[in-house]
Amino acid sequence: MGFLLVEYPTDRQVYIDDVQCGTTNTPFQVPNGRHIIDLGPYRNYAPTFRRVEVFGEPYEAPKTTSFDPE
Amino acid sequence: MSPPRFVPLAWATIFLVGACAHYPHTRPTAATDTTGRFGRGNYRFGNFPASGRNSDSIFVVLTFSGGGTRAAAFAYGALLELARTTIDTGAHTRSLLDEVDVISTISGGSFTGAYYALYGMDSLSSFENRFLNWNAEGALKHQLLTPTLFRLASPNYSRSDLAAEVWDKRLFHGATFRNLVQRRTRPYLIINATDIAIGSPFSFTQEQFDPMCDNLSDFPIARAVAASSAFPGLLTPITVENHAGHCAFSAPIWAISDSGDIHLNADAYRAARDYFSYTESGLRPYIHLMDGGPSDNLGIRPVLRGLTSIARDFSLLRLQGNGQLRRIVVIAINARTSDISAINRNPNPPGIFGVLLAAAGVPFDNYSNESLTRLQMLSVERRATRLGAECYNRLLAQVHPGVPPPDIAALVPIDIVHITFEEVKDPAARAFFLGIPTSFALPSATVARVRDVAGELLRENEELQQILEALRYQERREPTRCLRQ
């Protein structure tokens, strides 16, 4: 497993593989593998989704991805 | 005197009618919700919300191993003890049993788990007479002396189908998984068997049934228990029809993602490939299920999956990511014995039956030990991650004073309590328990001893007592000592 950090200017829910899990700006654990990340059905952000590959990233150096308000 | 001429005719009729016997058909679903939004009414963890005396903050998982009536009695004794164990946090007093969220069961343990999940604590005492002190083996043999025998002539009706009928009549009275959903109270029961074609665990959950377009709600609990306890060689597999292609099934994203690359996550890759194999009704129109032991005799595999996957129906990783958990406690009730060592006391090599029994039984323990080790490793990794994160956050606070560090509450501790007969202190008593055979007919005195020793072992277990101390009085942890502070 590895840690994922999803950056966004405000705190909001993070969806991984279409399931809500975790919040923005706080590292959380996800299984190793390829995942599709988005910020939920209220699509006022860009891009629509991100693809990430997680492979054992530690808390101190999480896999980081980001979204911007639209 | 010659017998009347109609007697052979009557027997032939009984034989022919019996030979037409068939195991119950499963009904295909009209549509399947695999989006993770968890449609109401289906047998999914998402439909068992924490409520009443059960909170999500302490998430307790019980696992009941296989081992016939011995395992069923051991699990029963554990349930009684957990009901007696109170947690007093000042604001609430409840029993540890009230806090049990999930029960994952194998074989003999499935009888206890299913009975408790179906009828609750109020009816649990009847389990002792209904099952533990009942000669279940004798009841099965008795059925073979009735016209039922002729039904076994049918290729579509086996000894395990007969066993399922006997278990249903005696214990479950026609209950299906719909009855469990209608209770809408935890624990969420996961009965586990083994898919003999691929050698993988098969859990009786709607998520497992989704790709087959089968509706688990209609499936009899007795058949799930019969599959879970169909010891290879002694009982036959239970068959489930695969209706894949007959519903609006769309593969969940996790299965598509995980099936992409074996190198990133071999476990997830295998699970996804297994999952997709059920969509191939042309290749796999019938799924044959036997005892859960060969793939996991402790019932720990669903817990491991829950701790390491995020988008599956039962995902502890998702609950902790959403900040719903504060502590995970896994209590493994393991009724393993050392009866297989009887082989070594005989100077003659075992016969074919003995070899088959050993070949079927010995891997149970090896695989179970590996599952337990993986669970322990996850617990240790989590502790190390949490300590590391604490130290890192302290460093951040020094470098960037005034900026709040990330919240690490989601990195919840995973506590493991493992109860086995090997912990019995008295050598003679230990030898007694380790020598109890795997059978569905044990003397009442043996059942009572097994039941009682489960309570004793839980009361004496240091890990459990430490957990209870932490739950009752709030943990007074030593401050974490970080490097160069």
Coordinates of C-alpha atoms in Angstrom, one line a residue:
Chain A
M1 CA 0.0 0.0 0.0
G2 CA 1.0 3.6 -0.4
F3 CA 0.0 7.1 0.6
L4 CA -1.8 9.4 -1.7
L5 CA -2.2 13.2 -1.3
V6 CA -4.8 15.0 -3.4
E7 CA -4.2 18.7 -3.4
Y8 CA -7.0 21.2 -3.8
P9 CA -7.5 24.7 -2.5
T10 CA -10.3 23.6 -0.1
D11 CA -11.1 20.4 1.8
R12 CA -13.4 18.2 -0.1
Q13 CA -14.1 14.5 -0.6
V14 CA -11.9 12.4 -2.8
Y15 CA -13.2 9.5 -4.9
I16 CA -11.0 6.6 -5.8
D17 CA -12.2 4.2 -8.5
D18 CA -15.7 5.7 -8.1
V19 CA -15.8 5.2 -4.3
Q20 CA -15.6 8.1 -1.8
C21 CA -12.6 7.6 0.4
G22 CA -10.5 10.3 2.1
T23 CA -10.3 14.1 1.8
T24 CA -8.1 16.5 0.0
N25 CA -4.9 17.8 1.5
T26 CA -4.5 14.9 3.9
P27 CA -2.4 11.8 3.0
F28 CA -4.3 8.5 3.2
Q29 CA -3.5 4.9 2.4
V30 CA -4.6 3.3 -0.8
P31 CA -3.7 -0.1 -2.3
N32 CA -0.8 -0.4 -4.7
G33 CA -2.0 -0.2 -8.3
R34 CA -3.5 2.1 -10.8
H35 CA -6.4 4.2 -9.7
I36 CA -8.8 6.8 -11.1
I37 CA -9.1 9.8 -8.8
D38 CA -11.8 12.5 -8.9
L39 CA -13.5 14.9 -6.5
G40 CA -17.0 13.6 -6.8
P41 CA -20.2 14.3 -8.8
Y42 CA -20.2 18.1 -8.3
R43 CA -17.8 18.7 -11.2
N44 CA -16.6 22.2 -10.6
Y45 CA -13.0 21.2 -10.9
A46 CA -10.4 20.3 -13.5
P47 CA -9.3 18.0 -14.8
T48 CA -12.4 15.7 -14.6
F49 CA -10.2 12.9 -13.2
R50 CA -6.6 11.9 -12.8
R51 CA -5.0 8.5 -13.3
V52 CA -2.3 7.7 -10.6
E53 CA -0.1 4.7 -10.0
V54 CA 0.6 4.0 -6.3
F55 CA 3.4 1.7 -5.3
G56 CA 4.4 1.8 -1.6
E57 CA 4.9 5.6 -1.2
P58 CA 5.5 6.5 2.5
Y59 CA 3.5 9.0 4.5
E60 CA 6.4 11.5 4.3
A61 CA 6.6 11.3 0.5
P62 CA 3.1 10.5 -0.7
K63 CA 2.1 10.1 -4.4
T64 CA 0.7 13.6 -5.0
T65 CA -1.8 14.7 -7.5
S66 CA -3.9 17.9 -7.7
F67 CA -7.0 19.5 -9.1
D68 CA -7.9 23.1 -9.7
P69 CA -11.3 24.9 -9.2
E70 CA -13.1 25.6 -12.5
Chain B
M1 CA -44.1 -66.7 0.2
S2 CA -43.1 -64.5 -2.7
P3 CA -43.3 -60.7 -2.3
P4 CA -46.2 -58.9 -3.9
R5 CA -45.5 -57.9 -7.5
F6 CA -45.9 -54.2 -6.8
V7 CA -43.0 -54.1 -4.4
P8 CA -40.3 -54.0 -7.1
L9 CA -42.4 -51.6 -9.0
A10 CA -42.7 -49.3 -6.0
W11 CA -38.9 -49.4 -5.5
A12 CA -38.3 -48.7 -9.2
T13 CA -40.7 -45.7 -9.0
I14 CA -38.9 -44.4 -5.9
F15 CA -35.6 -44.8 -7.6
L16 CA -36.7 -43.1 -10.8
V17 CA -38.3 -40.2 -8.9
G18 CA -35.2 -39.9 -6.7
A19 CA -32.9 -39.9 -9.7
C20 CA -34.7 -36.8 -10.9
A21 CA -33.7 -34.9 -7.7
H22 CA -31.9 -31.6 -8.3
Y23 CA -30.2 -29.1 -6.1
P24 CA -32.2 -25.8 -5.8
H25 CA -31.8 -23.5 -8.8
T26 CA -30.6 -19.9 -8.3
R27 CA -32.6 -17.1 -9.9
P28 CA -30.8 -14.6 -12.1
T29 CA -31.0 -10.9 -11.0
A30 CA -32.6 -8.4 -13.3
A31 CA -30.0 -5.8 -12.7
T32 CA -26.9 -5.4 -10.6
D33 CA -25.6 -2.4 -8.8
T34 CA -21.8 -2.5 -8.8
T35 CA -21.2 1.2 -8.6
G36 CA -20.3 1.2 -5.0
R37 CA -23.5 3.1 -4.1
F38 CA -24.9 -0.1 -2.6
G39 CA -28.5 -0.7 -3.6
R40 CA -30.8 -1.3 -0.7
G41 CA -32.0 -4.8 -0.1
N42 CA -28.9 -6.7 -1.3
Y43 CA -26.6 -8.6 0.9
R44 CA -23.8 -6.0 1.1
F45 CA -21.8 -4.6 4.0
G46 CA -23.1 -1.2 3.0
N47 CA -26.6 -2.3 4.0
F48 CA -25.6 -3.0 7.5
P49 CA -25.0 0.4 9.0
A50 CA -23.6 1.0 12.5
S51 CA -26.4 1.8 14.8
G52 CA -27.7 1.5 18.3
R53 CA -25.1 0.0 20.6
N54 CA -22.7 -0.7 17.8
S55 CA -20.4 2.2 16.9
D56 CA -18.0 2.3 13.9
S57 CA -15.3 3.9 16.0
I58 CA -14.3 0.5 17.5
F59 CA -14.5 -2.0 14.6
V60 CA -14.5 -5.6 15.8
V61 CA -14.1 -8.5 13.4
L62 CA -14.6 -12.0 14.6
T63 CA -13.3 -15.0 12.6
F64 CA -14.4 -18.5 13.3
S65 CA -12.2 -21.3 12.0
G66 CA -13.2 -24.7 10.7
G67 CA -13.0 -27.9 12.8
G68 CA -16.5 -29.5 12.9
T69 CA -18.5 -29.4 16.2
R70 CA -15.2 -28.6 18.1
A71 CA -14.9 -25.3 16.1
A72 CA -18.6 -24.6 16.5
A73 CA -18.4 -25.0 20.3
F74 CA -15.2 -23.0 20.5
A75 CA -16.9 -20.1 18.6
Y76 CA -20.0 -20.4 20.7
G77 CA -18.0 -20.2 23.9
A78 CA -16.2 -17.1 22.5
L79 CA -19.6 -15.4 21.8
L80 CA -20.8 -16.1 25.3
E81 CA -17.6 -14.6 26.8
L82 CA -17.7 -11.5 24.6
A83 CA -21.4 -11.0 25.7
R84 CA -20.1 -11.0 29.3
T85 CA -17.3 -8.6 28.6
T86 CA -18.3 -5.0 29.2
I87 CA -16.9 -1.8 27.8
D88 CA -17.5 1.1 30.1
T89 CA -16.3 4.4 28.6
G90 CA -18.1 6.5 31.1
A91 CA -20.8 7.7 28.6
H92 CA -21.9 4.2 27.5
T93 CA -21.8 0.7 28.9
R94 CA -22.1 -2.1 26.4
S95 CA -20.7 -5.5 25.8
L96 CA -17.9 -6.3 23.5
L97 CA -20.3 -8.5 21.5
D98 CA -22.5 -5.4 20.9
E99 CA -19.4 -3.9 19.1
V100 CA -18.9 -6.9 16.8
D101 CA -19.3 -5.6 13.2
V102 CA -18.3 -8.5 11.0
I103 CA -18.1 -12.3 11.5
S104 CA -16.2 -14.2 9.0
T105 CA -16.6 -18.0 9.2
I106 CA -15.3 -21.3 7.8
S107 CA -16.8 -24.8 8.0
G108 CA -17.8 -25.7 11.6
G109 CA -17.5 -22.1 12.7
S110 CA -20.1 -21.2 10.0
F111 CA -22.8 -23.0 12.0
T112 CA -22.3 -20.8 15.0
G113 CA -21.8 -17.6 13.0
A114 CA -24.9 -18.1 10.9
Y115 CA -27.0 -19.1 13.9
Y116 CA -26.0 -16.0 15.9
A117 CA -26.3 -13.6 12.9
L118 CA -29.8 -14.9 12.1
Y119 CA -31.3 -15.3 15.6
G120 CA -29.2 -12.9 17.7
M121 CA -28.0 -13.2 21.3
D122 CA -31.4 -13.9 22.8
S123 CA -31.7 -17.3 20.9
L124 CA -28.1 -18.2 21.1
S125 CA -28.5 -20.5 24.1
S126 CA -30.7 -22.8 22.1
F127 CA -27.7 -23.5 19.7
E128 CA -26.2 -25.7 22.3
N129 CA -29.1 -28.2 22.1
R130 CA -30.0 -27.6 18.5
F131 CA -26.6 -28.2 17.2
L132 CA -23.6 -28.7 19.6
N133 CA -25.1 -31.6 21.6
W134 CA -26.9 -33.0 18.5
N135 CA -25.4 -36.0 16.7
A136 CA -25.4 -34.3 13.3
E137 CA -23.4 -37.1 11.7
G138 CA -25.9 -39.6 12.9
A139 CA -28.7 -37.5 11.5
L140 CA -27.0 -37.5 8.1
K141 CA -26.5 -41.2 8.2
H142 CA -30.1 -41.8 9.2
Q143 CA -31.2 -39.9 6.1
L144 CA -29.3 -42.6 4.0
L145 CA -31.7 -45.2 5.4
T146 CA -34.8 -43.5 4.1
P147 CA -36.1 -43.2 0.5
T148 CA -33.9 -40.0 0.4
L149 CA -31.1 -42.4 -0.5
F150 CA -32.5 -42.8 -4.0
R151 CA -32.2 -39.0 -4.6
L152 CA -28.4 -39.5 -4.4
A153 CA -28.7 -41.6 -7.6
S154 CA -29.3 -38.3 -9.4
P155 CA -26.1 -36.6 -10.7
N156 CA -27.7 -33.3 -9.7
Y157 CA -28.1 -34.1 -6.1
S158 CA -25.3 -34.9 -3.7
R159 CA -24.5 -35.7 -0.1
S160 CA -24.0 -32.0 0.6
D161 CA -27.4 -31.2 -0.9
L162 CA -28.8 -33.7 1.6
A163 CA -26.7 -32.1 4.4
A164 CA -28.0 -28.7 3.5
E165 CA -31.6 -30.0 3.8
V166 CA -30.8 -31.5 7.2
W167 CA -29.1 -28.3 8.5
D168 CA -32.0 -26.3 7.2
K169 CA -34.6 -28.4 8.9
R170 CA -32.8 -28.4 12.2
L171 CA -31.3 -24.9 12.4
F172 CA -32.2 -22.4 9.7
H173 CA -35.9 -23.2 8.9
G174 CA -35.8 -21.9 5.3
A175 CA -33.9 -18.7 6.1
T176 CA -32.1 -17.0 3.2
F177 CA -29.7 -14.1 3.1
R178 CA -32.7 -11.9 2.7
N179 CA -33.6 -12.6 6.3
L180 CA -30.2 -11.3 7.3
V181 CA -30.6 -8.2 5.3
Q182 CA -34.0 -7.6 6.8
R183 CA -32.4 -7.6 10.3
R184 CA -30.3 -4.6 9.2
T185 CA -28.2 -5.0 12.3
R186 CA -24.6 -5.9 12.6
P187 CA -22.8 -8.2 12.6
Y188 CA -22.4 -8.6 8.8
L189 CA -21.8 -12.3 8.3
I190 CA -19.4 -13.6 5.7
I191 CA -19.6 -17.4 5.2
N192 CA -16.7 -18.6 3.3
A193 CA -16.2 -21.7 1.0
T194 CA -13.6 -22.6 -1.6
D195 CA -14.2 -22.5 -5.4
I196 CA -12.7 -25.8 -6.3
A197 CA -12.0 -24.9 -9.9
I198 CA -9.7 -22.0 -9.1
G199 CA -8.8 -22.9 -5.5
S200 CA -9.8 -19.4 -4.3
P201 CA -11.9 -18.3 -1.4
F202 CA -15.6 -17.9 -2.2
S203 CA -17.5 -15.6 0.1
F204 CA -21.3 -15.6 0.3
T205 CA -21.7 -11.9 -0.3
Q206 CA -23.7 -10.1 -3.1
E207 CA -20.4 -8.7 -4.3
Q208 CA -19.2 -12.3 -5.0
F209 CA -22.6 -13.1 -6.7
D210 CA -22.7 -9.9 -8.8
P211 CA -20.6 -11.1 -11.8
M212 CA -22.7 -14.3 -11.9
C213 CA -26.0 -12.3 -12.1
D214 CA -27.1 -14.3 -9.1
N215 CA -29.2 -12.9 -6.3
L216 CA -27.8 -14.0 -3.0
S217 CA -30.9 -12.8 -1.2
D218 CA -32.8 -15.9 -2.4
F219 CA -30.0 -18.3 -1.4
P220 CA -30.6 -20.5 1.6
I221 CA -28.2 -19.9 4.5
A222 CA -28.2 -23.7 5.1
R223 CA -26.7 -24.2 1.6
A224 CA -24.0 -21.6 2.3
V225 CA -23.2 -23.4 5.5
A226 CA -23.2 -26.8 3.8
A227 CA -20.8 -25.5 1.1
S228 CA -18.5 -23.9 3.8
S229 CA -18.4 -27.2 5.7
A230 CA -18.2 -29.7 2.8
F231 CA -14.9 -31.3 3.8
P232 CA -13.2 -32.7 0.7
G233 CA -13.6 -36.4 0.3
L234 CA -16.2 -36.8 3.0
L235 CA -18.9 -34.5 1.6
T236 CA -19.5 -33.4 -2.0
P237 CA -19.4 -29.8 -3.3
I238 CA -22.4 -27.6 -3.4
T239 CA -23.2 -26.2 -6.9
V240 CA -24.3 -22.7 -7.8
E241 CA -25.5 -21.9 -11.2
N242 CA -23.8 -19.1 -13.0
H243 CA -26.2 -16.7 -14.8
A244 CA -23.6 -14.3 -16.1
G245 CA -24.8 -12.4 -19.1
H246 CA -28.4 -12.4 -18.0
C247 CA -28.3 -9.1 -16.2
A248 CA -27.1 -5.5 -16.7
F249 CA -23.8 -6.2 -15.1
S250 CA -21.0 -3.7 -15.6
A251 CA -17.6 -4.5 -14.1
P252 CA -16.6 -2.2 -11.2
I253 CA -13.6 0.1 -11.8
W254 CA -11.5 -1.6 -9.2
A255 CA -11.7 -4.9 -11.0
I256 CA -10.8 -3.3 -14.3
S257 CA -7.9 -1.4 -12.7
D258 CA -6.6 -4.3 -10.7
S259 CA -6.6 -6.7 -13.6
G260 CA -4.2 -4.5 -15.5
D261 CA -0.8 -5.3 -14.1
I262 CA 0.4 -8.2 -12.0
H263 CA 3.6 -6.4 -11.0
L264 CA 1.9 -3.6 -9.1
N265 CA -0.2 -5.7 -6.8
A266 CA -0.2 -9.5 -7.3
D267 CA -3.0 -10.1 -4.8
A268 CA -5.4 -7.5 -6.3
Y269 CA -4.5 -8.8 -9.8
R270 CA -5.4 -12.4 -8.8
A271 CA -8.6 -11.3 -7.1
A272 CA -9.7 -9.3 -10.1
R273 CA -8.9 -12.2 -12.5
D274 CA -10.9 -14.5 -10.2
Y275 CA -13.8 -12.0 -10.2
F276 CA -13.8 -11.8 -14.0
S277 CA -13.8 -15.6 -14.3
Y278 CA -17.3 -15.5 -12.9
T279 CA -18.5 -13.4 -15.8
E280 CA -17.6 -16.3 -18.2
S281 CA -20.8 -18.3 -17.9
G282 CA -20.0 -20.1 -21.1
L283 CA -16.7 -21.4 -19.6
R284 CA -18.0 -21.6 -16.0
P285 CA -21.8 -22.3 -16.1
Y286 CA -21.6 -24.1 -12.8
I287 CA -19.5 -23.1 -9.7
H288 CA -18.7 -26.0 -7.4
L289 CA -18.0 -25.0 -3.8
M290 CA -16.5 -27.0 -1.0
D291 CA -15.2 -26.5 2.5
G292 CA -13.6 -23.1 3.0
G293 CA -10.6 -24.7 4.7
P294 CA -8.4 -25.4 1.7
S295 CA -8.3 -21.7 0.8
D296 CA -8.5 -20.2 4.4
N297 CA -9.3 -22.3 7.5
L298 CA -9.4 -19.2 9.8
G299 CA -11.8 -16.9 7.8
I300 CA -9.1 -14.2 7.8
R301 CA -8.9 -13.7 4.0
P302 CA -11.9 -11.5 3.8
V303 CA -10.4 -9.4 6.6
L304 CA -7.1 -9.1 4.7
R305 CA -9.0 -8.0 1.6
G306 CA -11.0 -5.5 3.7
L307 CA -7.7 -4.0 5.1
T308 CA -6.0 -3.8 1.7
S309 CA -8.7 -2.7 -0.8
I310 CA -10.6 0.5 -1.1
A311 CA -13.4 0.0 -3.5
R312 CA -14.7 -3.4 -2.5
D313 CA -18.0 -3.6 -0.6
F314 CA -16.4 -4.5 2.7
S315 CA -13.4 -2.1 2.9
L316 CA -11.9 -1.1 6.2
L317 CA -9.4 1.0 4.3
R318 CA -12.2 3.1 3.0
L319 CA -13.9 3.5 6.4
Q320 CA -10.6 4.6 8.0
G321 CA -9.9 6.9 5.0
N322 CA -13.2 8.6 5.7
G323 CA -12.3 9.0 9.4
Q324 CA -15.0 6.6 10.6
L325 CA -12.7 4.3 12.6
R326 CA -10.6 4.8 15.7
R327 CA -9.5 1.2 16.3
I328 CA -9.7 -2.1 14.5
V329 CA -9.8 -5.3 16.6
V330 CA -9.6 -8.7 14.9
I331 CA -10.4 -11.7 17.2
A332 CA -9.5 -15.0 15.6
I333 CA -11.1 -18.0 17.2
N334 CA -8.9 -20.9 15.9
A335 CA -10.0 -24.4 16.8
R336 CA -7.0 -26.1 15.2
T337 CA -5.7 -29.3 16.7
S338 CA -2.8 -31.6 16.1
D339 CA -4.8 -34.8 15.3
I340 CA -3.1 -35.2 12.0
S341 CA 0.1 -36.2 13.8
A342 CA -1.6 -39.6 14.5
I343 CA -0.1 -40.6 11.1
N344 CA 3.3 -40.5 12.7
R345 CA 2.4 -43.0 15.4
N346 CA 1.6 -45.7 12.9
P347 CA 4.6 -47.7 11.6
N348 CA 2.7 -48.5 8.4
P349 CA 2.4 -45.8 5.7
P350 CA -1.1 -44.3 5.5
G351 CA -3.5 -45.9 3.0
I352 CA -5.1 -44.0 0.1
F353 CA -7.8 -42.6 2.4
G354 CA -5.3 -41.5 5.0
V355 CA -3.1 -39.8 2.3
L356 CA -6.2 -38.1 0.8
L357 CA -7.2 -36.8 4.3
A358 CA -3.7 -35.6 5.0
A359 CA -3.4 -34.0 1.5
A360 CA -6.8 -32.2 2.1
G361 CA -6.1 -31.2 5.7
V362 CA -2.4 -30.4 6.2
P363 CA -2.5 -27.4 3.7
F364 CA -5.3 -26.0 5.8
D365 CA -2.9 -25.2 8.6
N366 CA -0.1 -24.0 6.4
Y367 CA -2.3 -21.6 4.5
S368 CA -4.0 -20.4 7.7
N369 CA -0.7 -19.7 9.3
E370 CA 0.3 -17.6 6.3
S371 CA -3.0 -15.6 6.5
L372 CA -2.4 -14.9 10.1
T373 CA 1.2 -13.9 9.5
R374 CA 0.0 -11.4 6.8
L375 CA -2.5 -10.0 9.2
Q376 CA 0.2 -9.6 11.9
M377 CA 2.5 -7.9 9.4
L378 CA -0.3 -5.4 8.5
S379 CA -0.7 -4.6 12.2
V380 CA 3.0 -4.0 12.7
E381 CA 3.3 -1.9 9.5
R382 CA 0.4 0.2 10.6
R383 CA 2.0 0.8 14.0
A384 CA 5.3 1.8 12.3
T385 CA 3.6 4.1 9.8
R386 CA 1.7 5.8 12.6
L387 CA 4.8 6.3 14.7
G388 CA 6.7 7.6 11.7
A389 CA 3.9 10.0 10.8
E390 CA 3.8 11.3 14.3
C391 CA 7.5 12.1 14.2
Y392 CA 7.2 13.6 10.7
N393 CA 4.4 15.9 11.8
R394 CA 6.4 17.1 14.8
L395 CA 9.3 18.0 12.4
L396 CA 6.8 19.8 10.2
A397 CA 5.5 21.8 13.1
Q398 CA 9.1 22.8 14.0
V399 CA 9.9 23.8 10.4
H400 CA 6.6 25.5 9.7
P401 CA 5.2 26.7 13.1
G402 CA 1.6 27.8 12.9
V403 CA 0.8 25.5 10.0
P404 CA -1.4 22.5 11.2
P405 CA 0.2 19.2 10.2
P406 CA -1.9 16.6 8.4
D407 CA -4.4 14.6 10.5
I408 CA -3.1 11.1 11.2
A409 CA -6.3 9.9 13.0
A410 CA -7.1 7.7 10.0
L411 CA -4.0 5.6 10.7
V412 CA -6.0 3.5 13.1
P413 CA -4.3 0.7 15.1
I414 CA -5.0 -2.9 14.1
D415 CA -5.1 -5.1 17.2
I416 CA -5.1 -8.9 16.8
V417 CA -6.3 -11.4 19.4
H418 CA -5.6 -15.0 18.4
I419 CA -7.2 -17.7 20.5
T420 CA -6.1 -21.3 20.2
F421 CA -6.0 -24.5 22.3
E422 CA -2.2 -24.2 22.4
E423 CA -2.6 -21.4 24.9
V424 CA -4.2 -23.7 27.5
K425 CA -1.8 -23.7 30.4
D426 CA -2.4 -27.1 31.9
P427 CA -0.5 -29.7 29.8
A428 CA -3.1 -32.5 30.3
A429 CA -6.0 -30.2 29.4
R430 CA -4.0 -28.8 26.4
A431 CA -3.4 -32.4 25.2
F432 CA -7.1 -33.1 25.6
F433 CA -8.2 -30.2 23.5
L434 CA -5.5 -30.7 20.8
G435 CA -6.7 -34.3 20.5
I436 CA -10.4 -33.6 19.9
P437 CA -11.2 -35.0 16.4
T438 CA -12.9 -33.1 13.7
S439 CA -16.4 -34.5 13.7
F440 CA -20.1 -33.4 13.8
A441 CA -20.8 -35.6 16.8
L442 CA -19.0 -34.9 20.1
P443 CA -19.9 -36.0 23.6
S444 CA -21.8 -33.3 25.6
A445 CA -19.0 -33.2 28.2
T446 CA -16.4 -32.4 25.5
V447 CA -18.6 -29.7 24.0
A448 CA -19.0 -28.1 27.5
R449 CA -15.2 -28.2 28.1
V450 CA -14.5 -26.6 24.7
R451 CA -17.2 -24.0 25.3
D452 CA -15.8 -23.1 28.7
V453 CA -12.2 -23.0 27.7
A454 CA -12.9 -20.4 25.0
G455 CA -14.1 -18.1 27.7
E456 CA -11.1 -18.8 29.9
L457 CA -8.7 -18.2 27.0
L458 CA -10.3 -14.9 26.2
R459 CA -10.2 -13.8 29.8
E460 CA -6.5 -14.7 30.1
N461 CA -5.5 -13.2 26.8
E462 CA -3.1 -10.3 27.4
E463 CA -3.8 -8.5 24.1
L464 CA -7.5 -8.5 24.7
Q465 CA -7.1 -7.3 28.2
Q466 CA -4.9 -4.4 27.0
I467 CA -7.4 -3.5 24.3
L468 CA -10.2 -3.5 26.9
E469 CA -8.2 -1.3 29.2
A470 CA -7.6 1.1 26.4
L471 CA -11.3 1.1 25.5
R472 CA -12.5 1.5 29.0
Y473 CA -10.2 4.1 30.4
Q474 CA -8.7 5.8 27.3
E475 CA -5.2 4.8 26.5
R476 CA -2.5 6.6 28.4
R477 CA 0.3 6.1 25.9
E478 CA 3.9 6.9 26.5
P479 CA 4.8 9.9 24.3
T480 CA 6.5 8.7 21.0
R481 CA 10.2 9.3 21.2
C482 CA 11.5 10.5 17.8
L483 CA 15.1 10.6 16.5
R484 CA 17.0 13.8 17.1
Q485 CA 14.4 15.6 19.2

